[in-house]
Amino acid sequence: MPIEIKFNAQGQSLGLRLSRSFAPTLKEDPTEAEVISHKLLIRAGFIRKLSAGIYSLLPFGLRSLRKLERIIRQEMDRAGALELLLPTVQPGELWKESGRWKYYGKELLRFHDRHNRDYIIGPTHEEVITDLARREIHSWRDLPMNLYQIQTKFRDEIRPRFGLMRGREFIMKDAYSFDADEAGAEQSYRAMYEAYNLIFQNCGLKFAVVEADSGAIGGSSSHEFMVLAKTGEDNLIFCDCGFAANQEKAELKDYATLAPEEMNQALEKIYTPNCHHVPELAALLDIPTGRIIKTLAFNAAGNPLLTLIPGDRKINLTKLKNACNGAEPRLLTPEETEKITGAPLGFIGPIKTKLRVLADLGVKRLDGGVIGAGEADWHYRHARPDRDFKVNQWLDLAIAENGDPCPRCGQPLSTQRGIEVGHIFKLGAKYSHALGALYSRADGLEAPLIMGCYGIGLGRTLAAAVEQNHDHNGIIWPLPLAPYEAAVLPLQVQNKNMTSAAETLFQELLNARVETVLDDRDERPGLKFKDADLIGYPFRITISEKSLALGQVELKRRNTQEITMLPLTSAAAVITQLRNETGITA
Ligand SMILES: [Zn+2]
């Protein structure tokens, strides 16, 4: 039966016969894949690896990507942003002007052209867009302006893993706003904040927005959009009051410690042979781990230092880095620790040390505990700050944990894992200063353009959608991102009546603009079911000899696993209605 072809908003055909498709599915997990989205996107025939961190999108993968692009474009355009397309290859000169030629490191893929001029493959486009702005934006009348593109980028990651989650070549939506002043830049930022919320809502994803830098006065100048998934690489902290932050950066105020020790107990040296670790020491002394003051030795920009923290807490390296004026702290090796402190790891301590001591405020509240004696096999008990050892700086150094008090309202925090898919950021005049992007104000004076930048990783968003929505059988696409919304499965293609019923239903669904595949392959029913579950079509419609005899089809929803029998004659209408209730239409 000839099928009348219909097209969606991207000009793509709404329907596909699987006998004519290119969606090579695999029975087994590919060996190189470590994360679920990587395994499932390969197995379901969405992507194939070409080289380390470089993937081909097969037709189903590209269809999902195009749907995501459409969702992004709609909200960007609604917010007043204008789409353009900048080159992938950029002259090295621009990066020398901005200073990033020197600082970007090996992630920047550099090469020479035939005239021996420096070029790079763009990992990001601040330089190129600022160059365009300095040439073309001259007056306050041109502002505000927000320009965006959806484009392939390249970052030469040292260990690209996890498929689309962290490739070397990847597709990004990046936007750059230009404003006359800070107030305008704030408005542009808020508009993108709202647009991003709508984008991830329209994708049908569960997500959270977290402040990307903690403790910023007068509101954060950077937010991360996180798809929530148990397998996410970021730990997030939430409170019912609306506070949300990355655990790496979440500030922490007055979390609970053990009660202070009795005031009058004298410092006492105790023999603790071979007790290198907090749990062993706590067991030997029969005390809670929270009574031990853990000492760690770091090196930050060539300066060794000691940190103190209660034994039941973990140190937050981002907070330590901030305390070291941005120098990356590196934990000393056991050999370095012994050389610099004179004691083996596990026995070092702040008493009589010459090193700078940074202590978590929890140690102050604890006010007395067990601490390394600074010599092998010995500790002190009842050690109290100020009386027995000196602290150069008290600060918040601990990682916020489940149940700790919210820094805003004091209620207990909860934790969840997430995957960063979007990031919005105020750039200020950083690039307009460096590249001289100035405009004339209404009073005739010249001023630098105030910029913001706004990114979404598209491949990463698709991977995150899979991490959030899957089961042991395969992907469970949220309807807006599914390559096709429905699959019609006639189980015996030699049966002419069955084939004809399936093709009629296929045509009815296409007429109703439901994106549908017809599994007309001459394959076992088991394989058709397995592929449908693996690929993750939201609606699976099966026609068997038994159902056909009753004039019915079986509808299975991929997300709820719910099965219903529908009359063949009204099946298309019911499925169309269910689709329209859930999502975006073609
Ligand atoms: Zn709160």
Tab-separated table of C-alpha atoms in Angstrom, residues 94-423:
chain	number	residue	atom	x	y	z
A	94	LEU	CA	42.398	36.609	18.241
A	95	TRP	CA	43.326	34.241	21.047
A	96	LYS	CA	46.662	36.040	21.479
A	97	GLU	CA	44.739	39.327	21.785
A	98	SER	CA	42.471	37.936	24.509
A	99	GLY	CA	45.410	36.306	26.305
A	100	ARG	CA	43.892	32.842	26.160
A	101	TRP	CA	46.439	31.588	23.604
A	102	LYS	CA	48.817	31.318	26.558
A	103	TYR	CA	46.415	30.123	29.259
A	104	TYR	CA	44.083	27.689	27.519
A	105	GLY	CA	46.615	24.857	27.511
A	106	LYS	CA	46.540	21.624	25.577
A	107	GLU	CA	42.747	21.451	25.300
A	108	LEU	CA	43.062	24.063	22.558
A	109	LEU	CA	43.681	22.252	19.257
A	110	ARG	CA	46.191	24.426	17.366
A	111	PHE	CA	47.501	24.051	13.842
A	112	HIS	CA	49.142	25.980	11.000
A	113	ASP	CA	47.782	26.703	7.558
A	114	ARG	CA	49.947	26.557	4.383
A	115	HIS	CA	51.256	30.088	5.077
A	116	ASN	CA	52.386	28.939	8.523
A	117	ARG	CA	49.781	31.113	10.294
A	118	ASP	CA	48.382	29.977	13.649
A	119	TYR	CA	44.840	28.632	13.716
A	120	ILE	CA	42.699	26.793	16.243
A	121	ILE	CA	39.517	24.733	16.180
A	122	GLY	CA	37.090	26.627	18.393
A	123	PRO	CA	36.386	25.176	21.850
A	124	THR	CA	34.265	28.310	22.482
A	125	HIS	CA	33.592	31.587	20.659
A	126	GLU	CA	34.046	34.599	22.979
A	127	GLU	CA	36.956	35.911	20.878
A	128	VAL	CA	35.160	35.553	17.536
A	129	ILE	CA	31.894	37.105	18.721
A	130	THR	CA	33.709	39.994	20.457
A	131	ASP	CA	35.673	40.623	17.260
A	132	LEU	CA	32.393	40.779	15.350
A	133	ALA	CA	30.883	43.110	17.964
A	134	ARG	CA	33.826	45.549	17.908
A	135	ARG	CA	33.497	45.847	14.135
A	136	GLU	CA	29.703	46.069	13.897
A	137	ILE	CA	28.175	47.373	17.157
A	138	HIS	CA	28.909	51.080	17.474
A	139	SER	CA	26.075	52.832	19.249
A	140	TRP	CA	23.856	52.517	22.325
A	141	ARG	CA	21.007	52.358	19.799
A	142	ASP	CA	22.251	48.883	18.701
A	143	LEU	CA	21.895	47.531	22.248
A	144	PRO	CA	20.917	45.208	23.807
A	145	MET	CA	21.858	42.378	21.474
A	146	ASN	CA	21.984	38.628	22.051
A	147	LEU	CA	23.537	36.419	19.362
A	148	TYR	CA	23.561	32.626	19.424
A	149	GLN	CA	24.597	29.652	17.334
A	150	ILE	CA	24.302	25.872	17.395
A	151	GLN	CA	27.644	24.540	16.306
A	152	THR	CA	30.330	21.885	16.549
A	153	LYS	CA	33.218	22.581	18.915
A	154	PHE	CA	36.418	20.785	19.816
A	155	ARG	CA	38.217	20.454	23.135
A	156	ASP	CA	41.224	18.165	23.211
A	157	GLU	CA	40.371	16.455	26.512
A	158	ILE	CA	43.131	14.232	27.807
A	159	ARG	CA	40.860	11.272	28.583
A	160	PRO	CA	37.644	11.541	26.604
A	161	ARG	CA	35.192	9.002	27.994
A	162	PHE	CA	31.475	8.505	28.430
A	163	GLY	CA	30.355	8.922	24.797
A	164	LEU	CA	28.272	12.037	24.150
A	165	MET	CA	28.561	12.982	27.824
A	166	ARG	CA	32.130	14.201	27.454
A	167	GLY	CA	33.439	14.045	23.898
A	168	ARG	CA	36.295	15.955	22.336
A	169	GLU	CA	34.084	17.024	19.426
A	170	PHE	CA	30.655	18.157	20.612
A	171	ILE	CA	27.694	20.277	19.581
A	172	MET	CA	26.860	23.334	21.625
A	173	LYS	CA	24.381	26.143	21.649
A	174	ASP	CA	26.347	29.185	22.726
A	175	ALA	CA	24.867	32.639	23.103
A	176	TYR	CA	26.536	35.980	23.850
A	177	SER	CA	24.710	39.064	25.073
A	178	PHE	CA	25.902	42.667	24.691
A	179	ASP	CA	24.565	45.451	26.873
A	180	ALA	CA	25.310	49.076	27.596
A	181	ASP	CA	25.678	48.643	31.355
A	182	GLU	CA	25.413	46.238	34.318
A	183	ALA	CA	21.659	46.800	34.712
A	184	GLY	CA	21.089	45.854	31.081
A	185	ALA	CA	23.387	42.844	31.428
A	186	GLU	CA	21.366	41.694	34.446
A	187	GLN	CA	18.180	41.854	32.356
A	188	SER	CA	19.768	39.843	29.540
A	189	TYR	CA	20.949	37.312	32.122
A	190	ARG	CA	17.460	36.972	33.655
A	191	ALA	CA	15.959	36.491	30.171
A	192	MET	CA	18.364	33.607	29.513
A	193	TYR	CA	17.675	32.161	32.970
A	194	GLU	CA	13.962	32.041	32.121
A	195	ALA	CA	14.597	30.712	28.592
A	196	TYR	CA	16.798	27.893	29.938
A	197	ASN	CA	14.110	26.887	32.411
A	198	LEU	CA	11.605	26.648	29.558
A	199	ILE	CA	14.036	24.729	27.329
A	200	PHE	CA	14.652	21.960	29.860
A	201	GLN	CA	10.949	21.854	30.809
A	202	ASN	CA	10.038	21.486	27.142
A	203	CYS	CA	12.529	18.628	26.831
A	204	GLY	CA	10.474	16.763	29.443
A	205	LEU	CA	13.466	16.524	31.812
A	206	LYS	CA	13.643	16.740	35.607
A	207	PHE	CA	16.292	19.343	36.363
A	208	ALA	CA	17.576	21.789	38.964
A	209	VAL	CA	19.230	25.188	38.741
A	210	VAL	CA	22.160	25.688	41.089
A	211	GLU	CA	24.327	28.669	41.875
A	212	ALA	CA	27.691	27.957	40.377
A	213	ASP	CA	29.749	30.064	42.772
A	214	SER	CA	28.973	30.265	46.447
A	215	GLY	CA	28.801	33.252	48.727
A	216	ALA	CA	28.593	35.836	45.939
A	217	ILE	CA	27.196	39.035	47.410
A	218	GLY	CA	24.111	40.453	45.745
A	219	GLY	CA	23.208	37.323	43.815
A	220	SER	CA	25.204	34.839	41.882
A	221	SER	CA	26.701	35.764	38.535
A	222	SER	CA	26.627	32.185	37.317
A	223	HIS	CA	24.069	29.364	37.340
A	224	GLU	CA	24.326	25.733	36.265
A	225	PHE	CA	21.369	23.759	34.891
A	226	MET	CA	21.535	20.176	36.103
A	227	VAL	CA	19.576	17.186	34.819
A	228	LEU	CA	18.858	15.032	37.869
A	229	ALA	CA	20.063	11.441	37.527
A	230	LYS	CA	21.341	8.874	40.030
A	231	THR	CA	24.369	8.342	37.801
A	232	GLY	CA	25.229	12.075	37.625
A	233	GLU	CA	28.814	13.145	38.218
A	234	ASP	CA	27.899	16.207	40.309
A	235	ASN	CA	26.553	16.060	43.840
A	236	LEU	CA	23.872	18.648	44.465
A	237	ILE	CA	22.536	20.045	47.710
A	238	PHE	CA	18.896	21.091	48.049
A	239	CYS	CA	16.650	22.720	50.618
A	240	ASP	CA	12.857	23.063	50.606
A	241	CYS	CA	13.326	26.852	50.842
A	242	GLY	CA	14.653	26.860	47.273
A	243	PHE	CA	18.365	26.874	48.064
A	244	ALA	CA	20.272	24.656	45.628
A	245	ALA	CA	24.027	24.405	45.127
A	246	ASN	CA	26.764	22.184	43.859
A	247	GLN	CA	28.112	20.175	46.797
A	248	GLU	CA	31.627	21.160	45.725
A	249	LYS	CA	30.790	24.780	46.385
A	250	ALA	CA	27.903	24.782	48.879
A	251	GLU	CA	28.594	27.017	51.855
A	252	LEU	CA	27.962	25.498	55.246
A	253	LYS	CA	27.140	27.266	58.504
A	254	ASP	CA	27.343	25.729	61.979
A	255	TYR	CA	26.744	22.092	61.168
A	256	ALA	CA	26.360	19.841	64.208
A	257	THR	CA	29.518	18.509	65.890
A	258	LEU	CA	29.959	16.625	69.155
A	259	ALA	CA	29.578	18.788	72.261
A	260	PRO	CA	32.697	20.630	73.514
A	261	GLU	CA	34.894	18.714	75.952
A	262	GLU	CA	35.028	19.557	79.669
A	263	MET	CA	37.126	22.682	80.086
A	264	ASN	CA	39.565	21.470	82.741
A	265	GLN	CA	41.032	18.389	81.042
A	266	ALA	CA	44.774	18.656	80.495
A	267	LEU	CA	46.537	17.766	77.255
A	268	GLU	CA	47.553	14.099	77.443
A	269	LYS	CA	49.942	12.210	75.163
A	270	ILE	CA	48.717	8.725	74.239
A	271	TYR	CA	50.387	5.751	72.555
A	272	THR	CA	48.491	4.782	69.375
A	273	PRO	CA	50.686	2.287	67.509
A	274	ASN	CA	49.951	1.857	63.786
A	275	CYS	CA	46.790	3.979	63.953
A	276	HIS	CA	47.151	5.780	60.631
A	277	HIS	CA	43.446	6.208	59.933
A	278	VAL	CA	40.552	7.853	61.757
A	279	PRO	CA	38.385	4.681	62.119
A	280	GLU	CA	41.255	2.619	63.624
A	281	LEU	CA	42.100	5.371	66.067
A	282	ALA	CA	38.447	5.820	67.084
A	283	ALA	CA	38.136	2.047	67.649
A	284	LEU	CA	41.331	1.883	69.731
A	285	LEU	CA	40.288	4.794	71.962
A	286	ASP	CA	36.602	3.816	71.927
A	287	ILE	CA	35.454	7.297	70.886
A	288	PRO	CA	33.297	8.554	68.004
A	289	THR	CA	35.231	9.536	64.836
A	290	GLY	CA	33.840	13.074	65.270
A	291	ARG	CA	36.032	13.499	68.380
A	292	ILE	CA	39.188	13.147	66.304
A	293	ILE	CA	40.678	16.245	64.692
A	294	LYS	CA	42.022	15.131	61.326
A	295	THR	CA	45.183	16.899	60.093
A	296	LEU	CA	46.057	16.916	56.387
A	297	ALA	CA	49.084	18.471	54.690
A	298	PHE	CA	48.706	20.298	51.374
A	299	ASN	CA	50.859	22.287	49.029
A	300	ALA	CA	49.346	25.389	47.409
A	301	ALA	CA	51.528	27.355	44.960
A	302	GLY	CA	54.694	26.008	46.584
A	303	ASN	CA	53.609	26.721	50.172
A	304	PRO	CA	52.940	23.754	52.450
A	305	LEU	CA	50.072	24.123	54.930
A	306	LEU	CA	48.053	22.051	57.397
A	307	THR	CA	44.273	21.770	57.506
A	308	LEU	CA	42.206	20.631	60.500
A	309	ILE	CA	38.721	19.187	60.270
A	310	PRO	CA	36.564	16.900	62.477
A	311	GLY	CA	37.283	13.216	61.719
A	312	ASP	CA	33.741	12.516	60.495
A	313	ARG	CA	33.797	15.289	57.863
A	314	LYS	CA	35.336	15.638	54.406
A	315	ILE	CA	37.389	18.606	53.298
A	316	ASN	CA	36.039	20.728	50.439
A	317	LEU	CA	38.891	21.392	48.006
A	318	THR	CA	37.056	24.261	46.275
A	319	LYS	CA	36.769	26.112	49.585
A	320	LEU	CA	40.414	25.375	50.377
A	321	LYS	CA	41.411	26.681	46.945
A	322	ASN	CA	39.503	29.916	47.583
A	323	ALA	CA	41.292	30.231	50.950
A	324	CYS	CA	44.624	29.881	49.083
A	325	ASN	CA	43.784	32.846	46.796
A	326	GLY	CA	42.830	30.515	43.967
A	327	ALA	CA	45.991	28.358	44.033
A	328	GLU	CA	45.117	24.697	43.444
A	329	PRO	CA	45.809	22.773	46.701
A	330	ARG	CA	47.521	19.412	46.274
A	331	LEU	CA	47.452	16.791	49.021
A	332	LEU	CA	51.038	15.846	49.893
A	333	THR	CA	52.138	12.265	49.261
A	334	PRO	CA	53.023	10.159	52.367
A	335	GLU	CA	56.742	10.687	51.590
A	336	GLU	CA	56.380	14.473	51.192
A	337	THR	CA	54.249	14.644	54.349
A	338	GLU	CA	56.915	12.896	56.425
A	339	LYS	CA	59.708	15.006	54.949
A	340	ILE	CA	57.941	18.319	55.582
A	341	THR	CA	56.239	17.629	58.937
A	342	GLY	CA	58.693	15.109	60.441
A	343	ALA	CA	55.871	12.640	61.144
A	344	PRO	CA	54.263	9.902	59.059
A	345	LEU	CA	50.799	10.380	57.619
A	346	GLY	CA	48.170	9.756	60.287
A	347	PHE	CA	50.310	11.176	63.095
A	348	ILE	CA	50.905	14.739	61.904
A	349	GLY	CA	49.423	17.563	63.942
A	350	PRO	CA	49.412	21.334	64.508
A	351	ILE	CA	51.134	21.398	67.939
A	352	LYS	CA	54.496	23.212	67.634
A	353	THR	CA	54.288	23.205	63.827
A	354	LYS	CA	55.889	26.011	61.823
A	355	LEU	CA	53.430	25.559	58.958
A	356	ARG	CA	50.356	27.720	58.379
A	357	VAL	CA	47.266	26.095	59.932
A	358	LEU	CA	43.799	26.473	58.379
A	359	ALA	CA	40.999	24.996	60.467
A	360	ASP	CA	37.349	24.290	59.807
A	361	LEU	CA	34.964	26.102	62.171
A	362	GLY	CA	33.641	22.689	63.241
A	363	VAL	CA	36.976	22.182	65.079
A	364	LYS	CA	36.275	25.369	67.054
A	365	ARG	CA	32.780	24.169	68.037
A	366	LEU	CA	34.206	20.767	68.972
A	367	ASP	CA	36.698	22.557	71.257
A	368	GLY	CA	38.834	19.621	72.310
A	369	GLY	CA	39.655	16.295	70.757
A	370	VAL	CA	42.277	13.769	69.731
A	371	ILE	CA	44.987	15.075	67.428
A	372	GLY	CA	48.230	13.801	65.875
A	373	ALA	CA	51.285	14.350	68.088
A	374	GLY	CA	53.657	15.055	65.207
A	375	GLU	CA	55.625	11.831	65.835
A	376	ALA	CA	55.075	8.235	64.756
A	377	ASP	CA	52.645	6.161	66.897
A	378	TRP	CA	51.555	9.019	69.185
A	379	HIS	CA	48.498	11.276	69.502
A	380	TYR	CA	47.286	13.808	72.063
A	381	ARG	CA	43.865	13.840	73.646
A	382	HIS	CA	41.982	16.852	75.045
A	383	ALA	CA	43.844	19.045	72.566
A	384	ARG	CA	42.204	22.474	72.444
A	385	PRO	CA	42.691	25.241	69.882
A	386	ASP	CA	44.336	28.442	71.201
A	387	ARG	CA	45.412	26.662	74.432
A	388	ASP	CA	47.423	23.787	72.864
A	389	PHE	CA	47.825	24.751	69.233
A	390	LYS	CA	47.593	27.816	67.070
A	391	VAL	CA	45.215	28.279	64.147
A	392	ASN	CA	46.155	30.946	61.593
A	393	GLN	CA	42.740	31.044	59.928
A	394	TRP	CA	39.271	29.748	60.888
A	395	LEU	CA	36.936	29.119	57.981
A	396	ASP	CA	34.233	26.954	56.437
A	397	LEU	CA	36.187	24.038	54.940
A	398	ALA	CA	33.780	21.085	55.152
A	399	ILE	CA	31.682	19.497	52.407
A	400	ALA	CA	27.948	19.966	53.026
A	401	GLU	CA	26.280	16.578	53.656
A	402	ASN	CA	22.745	15.234	53.689
A	403	GLY	CA	21.018	16.585	56.832
A	404	ASP	CA	23.353	19.555	57.397
A	405	PRO	CA	21.590	22.880	58.029
A	406	CYS	CA	20.698	25.046	55.025
A	407	PRO	CA	22.886	28.204	54.965
A	408	ARG	CA	19.766	30.259	54.121
A	409	CYS	CA	17.105	28.917	56.502
A	410	GLY	CA	18.723	26.286	58.761
A	411	GLN	CA	16.429	23.418	57.713
A	412	PRO	CA	18.109	20.087	56.865
A	413	LEU	CA	19.663	19.836	53.409
A	414	SER	CA	19.147	16.871	51.098
A	415	THR	CA	21.460	15.604	48.375
A	416	GLN	CA	20.867	14.399	44.822
A	417	ARG	CA	23.102	13.737	41.842
A	418	GLY	CA	22.992	15.708	38.604
A	419	ILE	CA	24.575	16.216	35.194
A	420	GLU	CA	25.472	19.744	34.095
A	421	VAL	CA	23.846	20.472	30.723
A	422	GLY	CA	23.668	24.271	30.716
A	423	HIS	CA	25.625	27.146	32.192
